[in-house]
Short mmCIF file of C-alpha atoms in Angstrom, two decimals:
data_model
loop_
_atom_site.label_atom_id
_atom_site.label_comp_id
_atom_site.label_asym_id
_atom_site.label_seq_id
_atom_site.Cartn_x
_atom_site.Cartn_y
_atom_site.Cartn_z
CA MET A 28 -13.08 -6.72 14.34
CA LYS A 29 -14.67 -8.75 11.56
CA HIS A 30 -13.04 -11.67 9.77
CA PHE A 31 -13.86 -14.08 6.96
CA PHE A 32 -13.63 -17.60 8.40
CA ASN A 33 -15.75 -20.63 9.23
CA SER A 34 -14.36 -21.76 12.56
CA ARG A 35 -11.29 -20.89 14.54
CA GLU A 36 -10.39 -24.57 14.79
CA ASN A 37 -10.20 -25.05 11.01
CA ILE A 38 -9.00 -21.70 9.73
CA VAL A 39 -5.34 -22.72 9.27
CA THR A 40 -6.05 -26.03 7.53
CA GLU A 41 -8.62 -24.40 5.26
CA ALA A 42 -6.18 -21.61 4.40
CA LEU A 43 -3.46 -24.11 3.49
CA ASP A 44 -5.91 -26.05 1.37
CA GLY A 45 -6.83 -22.81 -0.37
CA LEU A 46 -3.16 -22.23 -1.13
CA LEU A 47 -2.82 -25.71 -2.61
CA LEU A 48 -5.99 -25.35 -4.69
CA THR A 49 -4.83 -22.07 -6.21
CA SER A 50 -1.19 -23.01 -6.86
CA SER A 51 0.01 -24.27 -10.23
CA THR A 52 -0.99 -27.88 -10.83
CA GLY A 53 1.61 -30.31 -9.54
CA ARG A 54 3.77 -27.67 -7.84
CA LEU A 55 2.84 -28.17 -4.17
CA ALA A 56 1.52 -31.01 -2.05
CA ARG A 57 0.74 -31.77 1.58
CA LEU A 58 1.60 -34.80 3.66
CA ASP A 59 -1.22 -37.23 4.48
CA SER A 60 -0.66 -36.44 8.17
CA PHE A 61 -2.80 -33.35 7.54
CA PRO A 62 -4.48 -31.70 9.43
CA ASP A 63 -2.86 -32.80 12.69
CA ILE A 64 0.59 -32.34 11.19
CA LYS A 65 0.56 -29.56 8.62
CA VAL A 66 3.45 -29.89 6.16
CA ILE A 67 3.41 -28.28 2.70
CA LEU A 68 6.17 -29.47 0.39
CA ARG A 69 7.38 -29.46 -3.19
CA ALA A 70 5.48 -32.05 -5.18
CA ASP A 71 8.47 -32.57 -7.49
CA TRP A 72 11.04 -33.09 -4.71
CA ASP A 73 13.42 -36.02 -5.37
CA LYS A 74 15.74 -35.67 -2.35
CA SER A 75 18.80 -35.20 -4.59
CA LYS A 76 19.77 -31.88 -3.00
CA VAL A 77 19.88 -30.29 0.44
CA ALA A 78 16.32 -29.78 1.71
CA ILE A 79 15.46 -26.36 3.11
CA ILE A 80 12.79 -26.46 5.81
CA SER A 81 11.23 -23.56 7.68
CA GLY A 82 7.96 -22.77 9.35
CA GLY A 83 6.31 -21.55 12.51
CA GLY A 84 2.91 -20.39 13.57
CA ALA A 85 0.28 -19.44 11.01
CA GLY A 86 -0.80 -15.83 10.67
CA HIS A 87 2.28 -14.66 8.74
CA GLU A 88 0.99 -15.48 5.27
CA PRO A 89 2.31 -15.85 2.64
CA SER A 90 5.05 -17.09 4.96
CA HIS A 91 5.87 -19.86 5.23
CA ALA A 92 4.07 -22.16 2.80
CA GLY A 93 3.93 -19.43 0.16
CA PHE A 94 7.70 -19.66 -0.24
CA VAL A 95 7.80 -23.41 -0.88
CA GLY A 96 9.05 -24.11 -4.40
CA LYS A 97 12.10 -24.49 -6.57
CA GLY A 98 14.81 -22.07 -5.50
CA MET A 99 13.48 -21.47 -1.98
CA LEU A 100 11.93 -23.76 0.63
CA THR A 101 11.52 -27.48 0.16
CA ALA A 102 8.92 -27.74 2.91
CA ALA A 103 7.09 -25.54 5.38
CA VAL A 104 5.73 -26.73 8.72
CA SER A 105 2.77 -24.82 10.10
CA GLY A 106 1.40 -24.55 13.61
CA GLU A 107 -1.86 -22.89 14.56
CA ILE A 108 -2.09 -19.09 14.56
CA PHE A 109 1.04 -17.71 16.26
CA ALA A 110 1.82 -21.16 17.74
CA SER A 111 4.97 -23.11 16.94
CA PRO A 112 4.48 -26.44 15.15
CA SER A 113 5.06 -29.49 17.31
CA VAL A 114 8.28 -31.50 17.49
CA ASP A 115 6.49 -34.37 15.73
CA ALA A 116 5.41 -32.06 12.90
CA VAL A 117 8.95 -30.79 12.30
CA LEU A 118 10.39 -34.29 12.55
CA THR A 119 7.82 -35.57 10.06
CA ALA A 120 8.84 -32.85 7.61
CA ILE A 121 12.52 -33.78 7.97
CA ARG A 122 11.74 -37.43 7.34
CA ALA A 123 9.67 -36.52 4.29
CA VAL A 124 12.21 -34.37 2.45
CA ALA A 125 15.72 -35.04 3.80
CA GLY A 126 17.81 -37.18 1.47
CA PRO A 127 21.49 -38.14 1.37
CA LYS A 128 22.54 -34.48 1.35
CA GLY A 129 20.54 -33.73 4.49
CA ALA A 130 18.34 -30.83 5.52
CA LEU A 131 18.77 -27.26 6.78
CA LEU A 132 16.22 -25.87 9.25
CA ILE A 133 15.74 -22.09 9.19
CA VAL A 134 14.16 -20.92 12.44
CA LYS A 135 13.10 -17.51 13.70
CA ASN A 136 14.39 -16.69 17.16
CA TYR A 137 11.34 -17.45 19.30
CA THR A 138 11.60 -19.87 22.21
CA GLY A 139 8.91 -22.25 20.99
CA ASP A 140 10.36 -22.46 17.48
CA ARG A 141 13.93 -22.87 18.71
CA LEU A 142 13.01 -25.66 21.11
CA ASN A 143 10.62 -27.58 18.87
CA PHE A 144 12.76 -27.36 15.74
CA GLY A 145 15.86 -28.05 17.83
CA LEU A 146 14.49 -31.21 19.46
CA ALA A 147 13.22 -32.40 16.09
CA ALA A 148 16.70 -31.88 14.65
CA GLU A 149 18.28 -33.91 17.45
CA LYS A 150 15.80 -36.73 16.98
CA ALA A 151 16.38 -36.70 13.23
CA ARG A 152 20.14 -36.91 13.76
CA ALA A 153 19.59 -39.88 16.04
CA GLU A 154 17.71 -41.53 13.19
CA GLY A 155 20.65 -40.97 10.85
CA PHE A 156 19.61 -37.80 9.07
CA ASP A 157 22.16 -35.07 8.45
CA VAL A 158 20.53 -31.91 9.82
CA GLU A 159 21.75 -28.38 10.49
CA MET A 160 19.83 -25.45 11.95
CA VAL A 161 20.24 -21.69 11.48
CA ILE A 162 18.51 -19.26 13.83
CA VAL A 163 17.58 -15.82 12.51
CA ALA A 164 17.55 -12.94 15.03
CA ASP A 165 17.28 -9.84 12.85
CA ASP A 166 15.06 -7.53 14.95
CA ILE A 167 17.04 -4.56 16.32
CA ALA A 168 14.10 -2.99 18.18
CA ILE A 169 15.45 -3.76 21.66
CA PRO A 170 19.10 -2.70 22.04
CA GLY A 171 21.37 -5.06 23.94
CA ILE A 172 18.89 -7.93 24.20
CA ASN A 173 20.46 -11.39 24.31
CA GLN A 174 17.82 -13.02 22.13
CA PRO A 175 16.56 -10.64 19.39
CA ARG A 176 13.44 -11.79 17.60
CA GLY A 177 13.44 -13.24 14.12
CA VAL A 178 11.19 -11.24 11.81
CA ALA A 179 10.86 -10.52 8.08
CA GLY A 180 14.61 -10.58 7.42
CA THR A 181 14.29 -14.37 7.68
CA LEU A 182 13.11 -14.30 4.07
CA PHE A 183 16.59 -13.27 2.95
CA VAL A 184 17.90 -16.45 4.53
CA HIS A 185 15.20 -18.57 2.83
CA LYS A 186 16.21 -17.12 -0.52
CA ILE A 187 19.97 -17.41 -0.06
CA ALA A 188 19.84 -20.94 1.36
CA GLY A 189 17.44 -22.03 -1.37
CA TYR A 190 19.75 -20.65 -4.04
CA HIS A 191 22.79 -22.55 -2.80
CA ALA A 192 20.82 -25.74 -2.26
CA GLU A 193 19.41 -25.54 -5.78
CA ARG A 194 22.96 -25.29 -7.12
CA GLY A 195 23.70 -28.68 -5.56
CA GLU A 196 26.05 -27.48 -2.83
CA ASP A 197 26.53 -29.64 0.27
CA LEU A 198 24.82 -29.08 3.61
CA LYS A 199 27.84 -27.58 5.31
CA THR A 200 28.23 -24.97 2.57
CA VAL A 201 24.51 -24.16 2.40
CA ALA A 202 24.33 -23.80 6.18
CA ALA A 203 27.42 -21.56 6.24
CA HIS A 204 25.93 -19.19 3.67
CA ALA A 205 22.62 -19.14 5.58
CA ALA A 206 24.27 -18.49 8.94
CA ALA A 207 26.48 -15.73 7.54
CA ALA A 208 23.45 -14.10 5.95
CA ALA A 209 21.48 -14.30 9.19
CA GLY A 210 24.29 -12.45 10.97
CA ASP A 211 24.20 -9.59 8.47
CA ILE A 212 20.47 -8.75 8.60
CA VAL A 213 18.77 -5.95 10.52
CA SER A 214 15.00 -5.35 10.71
CA LEU A 215 12.63 -2.91 12.38
CA GLY A 216 8.83 -2.74 12.40
CA MET A 217 6.26 0.01 12.83
CA SER A 218 2.47 -0.24 13.20
CA LEU A 219 -0.58 1.94 13.74
CA SER A 220 -2.66 -0.88 15.22
CA THR A 221 -2.41 -4.25 16.88
CA CYS A 222 -3.48 -7.32 14.96
CA SER A 223 -6.79 -9.12 15.46
CA VAL A 224 -6.91 -12.92 15.79
CA PRO A 225 -9.99 -14.51 14.18
CA GLY A 226 -12.36 -15.83 16.84
CA GLN A 227 -10.82 -13.80 19.65
CA ALA A 228 -11.94 -10.51 21.14
CA HIS A 229 -9.80 -7.66 19.94
CA GLU A 230 -8.64 -4.73 22.00
CA ASP A 231 -6.32 -2.19 20.43
CA ARG A 232 -3.86 -0.89 23.01
CA LEU A 233 -3.01 2.15 20.89
CA GLY A 234 -4.74 5.52 21.08
CA ALA A 235 -6.27 7.24 18.08
CA ASN A 236 -3.12 9.28 17.44
CA GLU A 237 -0.50 6.71 18.44
CA GLY A 238 1.73 4.30 16.61
CA GLU A 239 4.07 1.62 17.89
CA LEU A 240 7.72 1.27 16.97
CA GLY A 241 9.67 -1.96 17.21
CA LEU A 242 6.81 -4.41 17.61
CA GLY A 243 7.00 -8.12 16.82
CA ILE A 244 5.07 -10.20 14.31
CA HIS A 245 2.79 -11.85 16.87
CA GLY A 246 1.12 -8.73 18.16
CA GLU A 247 3.68 -8.19 20.94
CA PRO A 248 3.91 -4.60 22.20
CA GLY A 249 6.49 -2.40 20.57
CA VAL A 250 9.49 -0.89 22.27
CA GLU A 251 7.86 2.53 22.35
CA ARG A 252 4.75 4.41 21.34
CA ILE A 253 5.14 7.40 19.07
CA ALA A 254 2.73 10.11 17.98
CA LEU A 255 1.00 9.71 14.65
CA GLN A 256 2.98 11.79 12.16
CA PRO A 257 3.78 12.06 8.44
CA VAL A 258 5.36 8.92 7.04
CA VAL A 259 8.59 10.76 6.18
CA ASP A 260 9.07 11.44 9.89
CA ILE A 261 8.25 7.85 10.86
CA VAL A 262 10.72 6.58 8.27
CA ALA A 263 13.36 9.04 9.48
CA THR A 264 13.06 7.61 13.00
CA MET A 265 13.38 4.05 11.68
CA VAL A 266 16.33 4.96 9.49
CA ALA A 267 18.10 6.52 12.47
CA ARG A 268 17.73 3.19 14.34
CA LEU A 269 18.75 1.01 11.40
CA SER A 270 21.67 3.02 10.05
CA PRO A 271 24.20 2.34 12.84
CA ALA A 272 23.89 -1.37 12.15
CA LEU A 273 24.83 -0.96 8.48
CA ARG A 274 28.38 -1.15 7.24
CA GLU A 275 29.42 2.28 6.00
CA GLY A 276 30.10 2.37 2.28
CA GLY A 277 28.67 -1.11 1.65
CA SER A 278 25.69 -1.97 -0.51
CA HIS A 279 22.56 -3.63 0.84
CA ALA A 280 19.33 -5.26 -0.20
CA LEU A 281 16.18 -3.70 1.26
CA LEU A 282 12.96 -5.60 1.96
CA ILE A 283 9.88 -3.39 2.41
CA ASN A 284 7.34 -5.66 4.09
CA ASN A 285 3.63 -5.06 4.63
CA LEU A 286 2.59 -6.47 8.01
CA GLY A 287 -0.87 -7.20 6.68
CA ALA A 288 -3.31 -4.32 6.44
CA VAL A 289 -1.52 -1.36 4.88
CA PRO A 290 -3.20 -0.51 1.52
CA PRO A 291 -0.96 -0.71 -1.56
CA LEU A 292 -1.33 3.05 -2.03
CA GLU A 293 0.20 3.70 1.40
CA MET A 294 2.89 1.05 0.96
CA THR A 295 4.18 2.82 -2.13
CA VAL A 296 4.16 6.13 -0.22
CA ILE A 297 6.26 4.37 2.44
CA ALA A 298 8.59 3.02 -0.25
CA LYS A 299 9.04 6.52 -1.67
CA ALA A 300 9.85 7.89 1.77
CA VAL A 301 12.42 5.15 2.46
CA LEU A 302 14.06 5.51 -0.95
CA SER A 303 14.24 9.28 -0.52
CA SER A 304 15.94 8.96 2.88
CA PRO A 305 19.70 8.79 3.55
CA LEU A 306 19.27 5.02 3.87
CA ALA A 307 18.81 4.78 0.10
CA ASP A 308 22.45 5.66 -0.52
CA GLY A 309 23.43 2.23 0.78
CA VAL A 310 20.70 0.29 -1.03
CA ARG A 311 21.40 -1.57 -4.26
CA LEU A 312 18.50 -4.06 -4.42
CA ILE A 313 14.85 -3.55 -3.44
CA ILE A 314 12.34 -6.30 -2.67
CA GLY A 315 8.73 -5.15 -2.30
CA PRO A 316 6.78 -3.35 -1.07
CA ALA A 317 4.63 -6.41 -0.49
CA PRO A 318 3.04 -8.53 2.24
CA MET A 319 5.64 -11.25 2.73
CA MET A 320 5.94 -11.83 6.49
CA THR A 321 2.68 -10.51 7.91
CA ALA A 322 1.09 -10.37 11.35
CA LEU A 323 -2.49 -11.14 10.33
CA ASN A 324 -4.14 -7.75 9.77
CA MET A 325 -1.61 -5.51 11.48
CA ASN A 326 -1.66 -2.01 10.02
CA GLY A 327 2.08 -1.68 9.85
CA PHE A 328 5.24 -2.34 7.89
CA SER A 329 8.81 -3.41 8.48
CA LEU A 330 12.13 -2.66 6.87
CA SER A 331 14.86 -5.29 6.59
CA LEU A 332 18.37 -4.90 5.21
CA ILE A 333 21.13 -7.37 4.44
CA ARG A 334 24.69 -6.54 3.48
CA LEU A 335 25.45 -7.60 -0.09
CA ASP A 336 28.38 -9.17 -1.82
CA ALA A 337 28.51 -10.65 -5.32
CA VAL A 338 27.35 -14.10 -4.16
CA ARG A 339 24.39 -12.78 -2.15
CA GLU A 340 23.37 -10.50 -4.99
CA ALA A 341 23.31 -13.48 -7.33
CA ALA A 342 21.29 -15.45 -4.79
CA LEU A 343 18.73 -12.69 -4.21
CA THR A 344 18.23 -11.96 -7.91
CA ALA A 345 17.95 -15.58 -9.03
CA THR A 346 14.56 -16.58 -10.43
CA VAL A 347 12.46 -18.80 -8.15
CA GLU A 348 9.20 -20.67 -8.47
CA PRO A 349 7.17 -19.28 -5.54
CA HIS A 350 5.10 -16.28 -6.62
CA ALA A 351 5.07 -14.85 -3.10
CA TRP A 352 8.71 -13.84 -3.51
CA MET A 353 8.90 -10.38 -5.10
CA PRO A 354 11.73 -10.21 -7.66
CA ALA A 355 14.50 -7.87 -6.56
CA VAL A 356 15.00 -4.68 -8.56
CA GLU A 357 18.03 -2.43 -8.66
CA ARG A 358 17.65 0.97 -7.06
CA HIS A 359 17.14 3.56 -9.75
CA GLU A 360 15.96 7.10 -10.34
CA ILE A 361 12.50 7.94 -11.62
CA ARG A 362 12.45 8.05 -15.40
CA ILE A 363 10.78 11.16 -16.81
CA ILE A 364 9.60 11.51 -20.40
CA ALA A 365 8.65 14.90 -21.80
CA ALA A 366 4.95 15.46 -22.37
CA PRO A 367 3.86 16.41 -25.91
CA ILE A 368 3.84 20.13 -26.66
CA THR A 369 0.57 21.41 -28.14
CA SER A 370 -0.02 24.56 -30.09
CA ALA A 371 -2.79 25.77 -27.80
CA GLY A 372 -4.17 25.21 -24.33
CA LEU A 373 -2.20 24.33 -21.22
CA ASN A 374 1.18 23.53 -22.75
CA GLY A 375 0.98 26.06 -25.54
CA ALA A 376 -0.43 29.03 -23.66
CA ALA A 377 0.76 32.46 -24.65
CA VAL A 378 3.18 34.30 -22.38
CA ALA A 379 1.23 35.15 -19.30
CA GLY A 380 -0.30 38.56 -19.26
CA GLU A 381 -1.28 40.36 -16.14
CA ASN A 382 -4.86 41.08 -15.18
CA THR A 383 -5.19 41.99 -11.53
CA ARG A 384 -8.95 41.48 -11.37
CA ASN A 385 -8.89 38.02 -12.92
CA ARG A 386 -5.92 36.98 -10.78
CA ARG A 387 -7.68 38.13 -7.62
CA LEU A 388 -10.92 36.33 -8.58
CA ILE A 389 -9.27 33.03 -9.51
CA THR A 390 -7.08 33.10 -6.41
CA ALA A 391 -10.03 33.75 -4.11
CA LEU A 392 -12.14 31.02 -5.75
CA CYS A 393 -9.34 28.44 -5.47
CA GLU A 394 -8.51 29.32 -1.87
CA HIS A 395 -12.17 29.01 -0.91
CA LEU A 396 -12.54 25.60 -2.56
CA ILE A 397 -9.37 24.36 -0.84
CA SER A 398 -10.68 25.56 2.52
CA GLN A 399 -13.88 23.55 1.96
CA GLU A 400 -12.07 20.24 1.34
CA SER A 401 -13.03 18.58 4.64
CA GLU A 402 -16.63 19.78 4.59
CA LEU A 403 -17.21 18.67 0.99
CA ASN A 404 -15.62 15.29 1.76
CA ARG A 405 -17.92 14.99 4.78
CA LEU A 406 -20.99 15.64 2.65
CA ASP A 407 -19.81 13.27 -0.06
CA GLY A 408 -19.09 10.63 2.57
CA ARG A 409 -22.81 10.55 3.28
CA VAL A 410 -23.97 10.31 -0.34
CA GLY A 411 -20.96 9.11 -2.34
CA ASP A 412 -17.41 7.91 -1.93
CA GLY A 413 -16.18 10.77 0.24
CA ASP A 414 -13.69 12.41 -2.11
CA THR A 415 -15.46 15.42 -3.68
CA GLY A 416 -13.63 17.88 -1.45
CA SER A 417 -10.24 16.32 -2.18
CA THR A 418 -10.96 16.21 -5.90
CA VAL A 419 -12.06 19.85 -6.04
CA ALA A 420 -9.17 20.98 -3.83
CA SER A 421 -6.70 19.11 -6.02
CA GLY A 422 -7.95 20.97 -9.07
CA ALA A 423 -7.86 24.29 -7.21
CA ARG A 424 -4.28 23.73 -6.05
CA SER A 425 -3.20 22.95 -9.61
CA VAL A 426 -4.81 26.14 -10.87
CA LEU A 427 -2.99 28.18 -8.22
CA ALA A 428 0.29 26.47 -9.08
CA ARG A 429 -0.12 27.40 -12.77
CA LEU A 430 -1.53 30.87 -12.22
CA ASP A 431 1.64 32.64 -13.33
CA THR A 432 1.57 30.82 -16.69
CA MET A 433 -2.06 31.63 -17.47
CA PRO A 434 -2.91 34.35 -20.03
CA LEU A 435 -5.03 36.32 -17.59
CA ASP A 436 -5.48 39.28 -19.93
CA GLN A 437 -7.14 37.03 -22.54
CA PRO A 438 -10.54 35.74 -21.25
CA ALA A 439 -11.01 33.02 -23.87
CA ALA A 440 -7.46 31.72 -23.41
CA THR A 441 -7.90 31.83 -19.63
CA LEU A 442 -11.02 29.65 -19.86
CA ALA A 443 -9.19 27.22 -22.15
CA SER A 444 -6.28 27.09 -19.72
CA LEU A 445 -8.65 26.31 -16.85
CA GLY A 446 -10.13 23.48 -18.89
CA ASP A 447 -6.69 22.04 -19.60
CA ILE A 448 -5.54 22.26 -15.99
CA LEU A 449 -8.66 20.69 -14.49
CA GLY A 450 -8.77 17.96 -17.11
CA ALA A 451 -5.16 17.00 -16.36
CA SER A 452 -5.12 17.35 -12.57
CA MET A 453 -8.56 16.96 -11.07
CA GLY A 454 -9.34 13.37 -11.97
CA GLY A 455 -12.65 11.54 -11.87
CA SER A 456 -15.80 12.50 -13.71
CA SER A 457 -15.89 15.93 -12.07
CA GLY A 458 -12.56 16.89 -13.59
CA VAL A 459 -13.66 15.82 -17.06
CA LEU A 460 -17.02 17.58 -16.77
CA LEU A 461 -15.45 20.86 -15.65
CA SER A 462 -12.82 20.57 -18.34
CA ILE A 463 -15.61 20.20 -20.92
CA PHE A 464 -17.40 23.16 -19.36
CA PHE A 465 -14.42 25.53 -19.54
CA THR A 466 -13.18 24.26 -22.93
CA ALA A 467 -16.57 24.79 -24.56
CA ALA A 468 -16.94 28.16 -22.84
CA ALA A 469 -13.54 29.20 -24.20
CA LYS A 470 -14.63 28.39 -27.76
CA ALA A 471 -17.84 30.41 -27.31
CA MET A 472 -15.92 33.31 -25.74
CA ALA A 473 -13.51 33.39 -28.68
CA ASP A 474 -16.46 33.70 -31.05
CA LYS A 475 -18.25 36.38 -29.02
CA ALA A 476 -16.94 38.25 -25.98
CA ASP A 477 -19.91 37.59 -23.69
CA ILE A 478 -18.88 35.75 -20.53
CA ALA A 479 -22.41 34.83 -19.42
CA ALA A 480 -23.29 33.45 -22.85
CA ALA A 481 -19.98 31.63 -23.03
CA LEU A 482 -20.50 29.94 -19.66
CA LEU A 483 -24.03 28.91 -20.67
CA ALA A 484 -22.55 27.37 -23.81
CA GLY A 485 -20.12 25.49 -21.60
CA LEU A 486 -22.99 24.28 -19.43
CA ASP A 487 -24.85 23.08 -22.51
CA ARG A 488 -21.91 20.91 -23.60
CA MET A 489 -21.29 19.66 -20.06
CA THR A 490 -24.88 18.51 -19.60
CA PHE A 491 -24.93 16.98 -23.08
CA TYR A 492 -21.89 14.79 -22.40
CA GLY A 493 -22.56 14.24 -18.71
CA GLY A 494 -26.25 13.49 -19.06
CA ALA A 495 -27.34 15.29 -15.89
CA GLY A 496 -29.88 18.11 -15.74
CA VAL A 497 -31.63 20.24 -13.18
CA GLY A 498 -33.33 18.00 -10.63
CA ASP A 499 -30.85 15.15 -10.97
CA ARG A 500 -29.04 16.09 -7.75
CA THR A 501 -25.67 17.22 -9.13
CA MET A 502 -23.66 20.42 -9.42
CA VAL A 503 -25.96 21.36 -12.31
CA ASP A 504 -28.71 22.11 -9.79
CA ALA A 505 -26.67 25.10 -8.58
CA LEU A 506 -24.76 25.91 -11.77
CA SER A 507 -27.69 26.17 -14.18
CA PRO A 508 -29.85 28.66 -12.22
CA ALA A 509 -26.74 30.66 -11.36
CA LEU A 510 -25.73 31.07 -15.01
CA GLN A 511 -29.30 31.86 -16.04
CA ALA A 512 -29.35 34.61 -13.41
CA LEU A 513 -25.94 35.87 -14.50
CA ALA A 514 -27.13 36.21 -18.09
CA SER A 515 -30.12 38.35 -17.08
CA ALA A 516 -28.88 40.13 -13.95
CA ASP A 517 -25.58 40.25 -12.04
CA VAL A 518 -23.17 38.15 -9.98
CA ALA A 519 -25.10 38.79 -6.75
CA ALA A 520 -28.27 37.36 -8.31
CA ALA A 521 -26.26 34.43 -9.66
CA ALA A 522 -24.85 33.70 -6.18
CA LYS A 523 -28.35 33.80 -4.68
CA ALA A 524 -29.67 31.43 -7.36
CA ALA A 525 -26.73 29.05 -6.87
CA ALA A 526 -27.30 28.94 -3.10
CA ALA A 527 -31.01 28.21 -3.61
CA GLY A 528 -30.16 25.49 -6.10
CA ALA A 529 -27.72 23.82 -3.73
CA GLU A 530 -30.25 24.02 -0.90
CA SER A 531 -32.90 22.39 -3.12
CA THR A 532 -30.78 19.24 -3.42
CA LYS A 533 -31.42 18.47 0.25
CA ALA A 534 -35.02 17.61 -0.64
CA MET A 535 -34.04 15.43 -3.62
CA THR A 536 -34.22 11.85 -2.38
CA LYS A 537 -33.44 10.30 -5.75
CA ALA A 538 -30.20 11.02 -7.59
CA ARG A 539 -30.11 10.28 -11.30
CA ALA A 540 -26.39 10.69 -11.88
CA GLY A 541 -23.08 10.17 -10.08
CA ARG A 542 -22.26 7.93 -7.12
CA ALA A 543 -25.29 9.24 -5.22
CA SER A 544 -27.53 7.42 -7.70
CA TYR A 545 -26.59 4.19 -5.88
CA VAL A 546 -27.67 5.56 -2.49
CA GLY A 547 -31.10 5.02 -0.97
CA GLU A 548 -33.66 7.74 -0.23
CA ARG A 549 -33.15 7.58 3.53
CA ASP A 550 -29.46 8.40 3.23
CA LEU A 551 -29.98 11.24 0.74
CA ALA A 552 -32.72 13.07 2.63
CA GLY A 553 -31.55 16.32 4.15
CA VAL A 554 -28.04 16.14 2.71
CA ALA A 555 -26.99 18.70 0.11
CA ASP A 556 -25.14 17.55 -3.00
CA PRO A 557 -21.46 18.38 -2.40
CA GLY A 558 -20.86 19.45 -6.02
CA ALA A 559 -23.76 21.89 -5.83
CA VAL A 560 -22.47 23.21 -2.51
CA ALA A 561 -19.05 23.81 -4.09
CA VAL A 562 -20.62 25.71 -7.00
CA ALA A 563 -22.72 27.84 -4.63
CA GLY A 564 -19.65 28.67 -2.57
CA ALA A 565 -17.72 29.71 -5.68
CA PHE A 566 -20.47 32.09 -6.80
CA GLY A 567 -20.67 33.46 -3.28
CA VAL A 568 -16.97 34.34 -3.39
CA ALA A 569 -17.35 35.90 -6.84
CA ALA A 570 -20.24 38.05 -5.60
CA SER A 571 -18.21 39.25 -2.62
CA LEU A 572 -15.50 40.51 -4.98
CA ALA A 573 -17.84 42.12 -7.51
#
């Protein structure tokens, strides 16, 4: 896999420097022991309160340095990628930030972190520092294990400990709140790929149709492999594992964490699935979805829950300085506002009439276009952005869904309704162009009941606004000759002309409109324009029903 970096040896120090250079002026600093000892700390720290220190290996960004700031961590100690920081590094951090009120170390339950932070704590105590340590073991992936891993739920402890420390409470109190919180957290992860470490060969242990449930944040294998399936089913499996650990009837905070490579679009789909599951009944606060405790570029996510009480809710909702912390929001229903009602078109259509021929034609056209989704996407993937089939199918599905509301016994109103539906549902330039086409055709049809002339009028307006003509390698190359043939002959002739027009686009090695205009001649040669292919297919269906 490919990565953006200069050298494996310097990637962590350069990343931390990048964080410092892009943080608000005067907010963060590093110790001059850098880069051998990598400690990021609050630049404004005056040692008047309990210091909160955490850290671990790099590769979990924005953890841990991204959570340094007022209200959360005082300092973060970083090792190399997935490697615990040394005892000296942790001890240096304690010396740098611990004042009269002492320091609390928050450690994820991995052997290296426990030992190195633990020895540093003992050495610091020997030097006279007041130090406590809380170990977070929130991963429930492996039932009955003596030492569960610490994963993204650790962030709850950072936030709660930071809140109490900022209030000026003593070390014993801060540590007690942190330890109690750590005992009330459960987490579970899911991924579709392993992570890739920059500078190392990558080998994904998962098959093309496999995912991994219960994996750690260092690329460790999951507890089990599961078949690739809709996200609602994946979430249902995770919820079934998490639910027994929750207190019945209690309220919880939910952290939806991106493990590194899940696109925001998919993360919000995951969030919707989780918040539509039975788990949502016990959720009061939501943090995320966001990348907060990642595993480099792992294509996965994790869910973490903590039982709430009034004090924890106050702690988790308190404003903090670090931008990496996503403010908690209360669980709520989707707010829906009524769309404006118009006197004509989609929302103001007359009571649907019944016209069997028009219904049969529109249904057949839409079903054909939906069936061609993959093929049109494949063609567009070679000459554009690969979504023509999905865009066309989306419009076709919307038309089918509204078919019973369309005035099918009124041709002009039917054309107007098609324009409204495609303009609202299809998206992209294709949806707008087809909406213009049908809207203008509807106006012409209302003036004169001639369907061929009306569609040509629609084409005229579409090409005027869209700017594309015959020879520009667009749907017009099939649509224009088809409508010309329809005006002078019949649907069969129109279908033949449309097919010839679509075929002609294979020889057009220069597109003058659309995404294909950015593609070179070599990639265009021999590939038909997907919009023209869709038009030809539609006329073919119409001819078969004539």
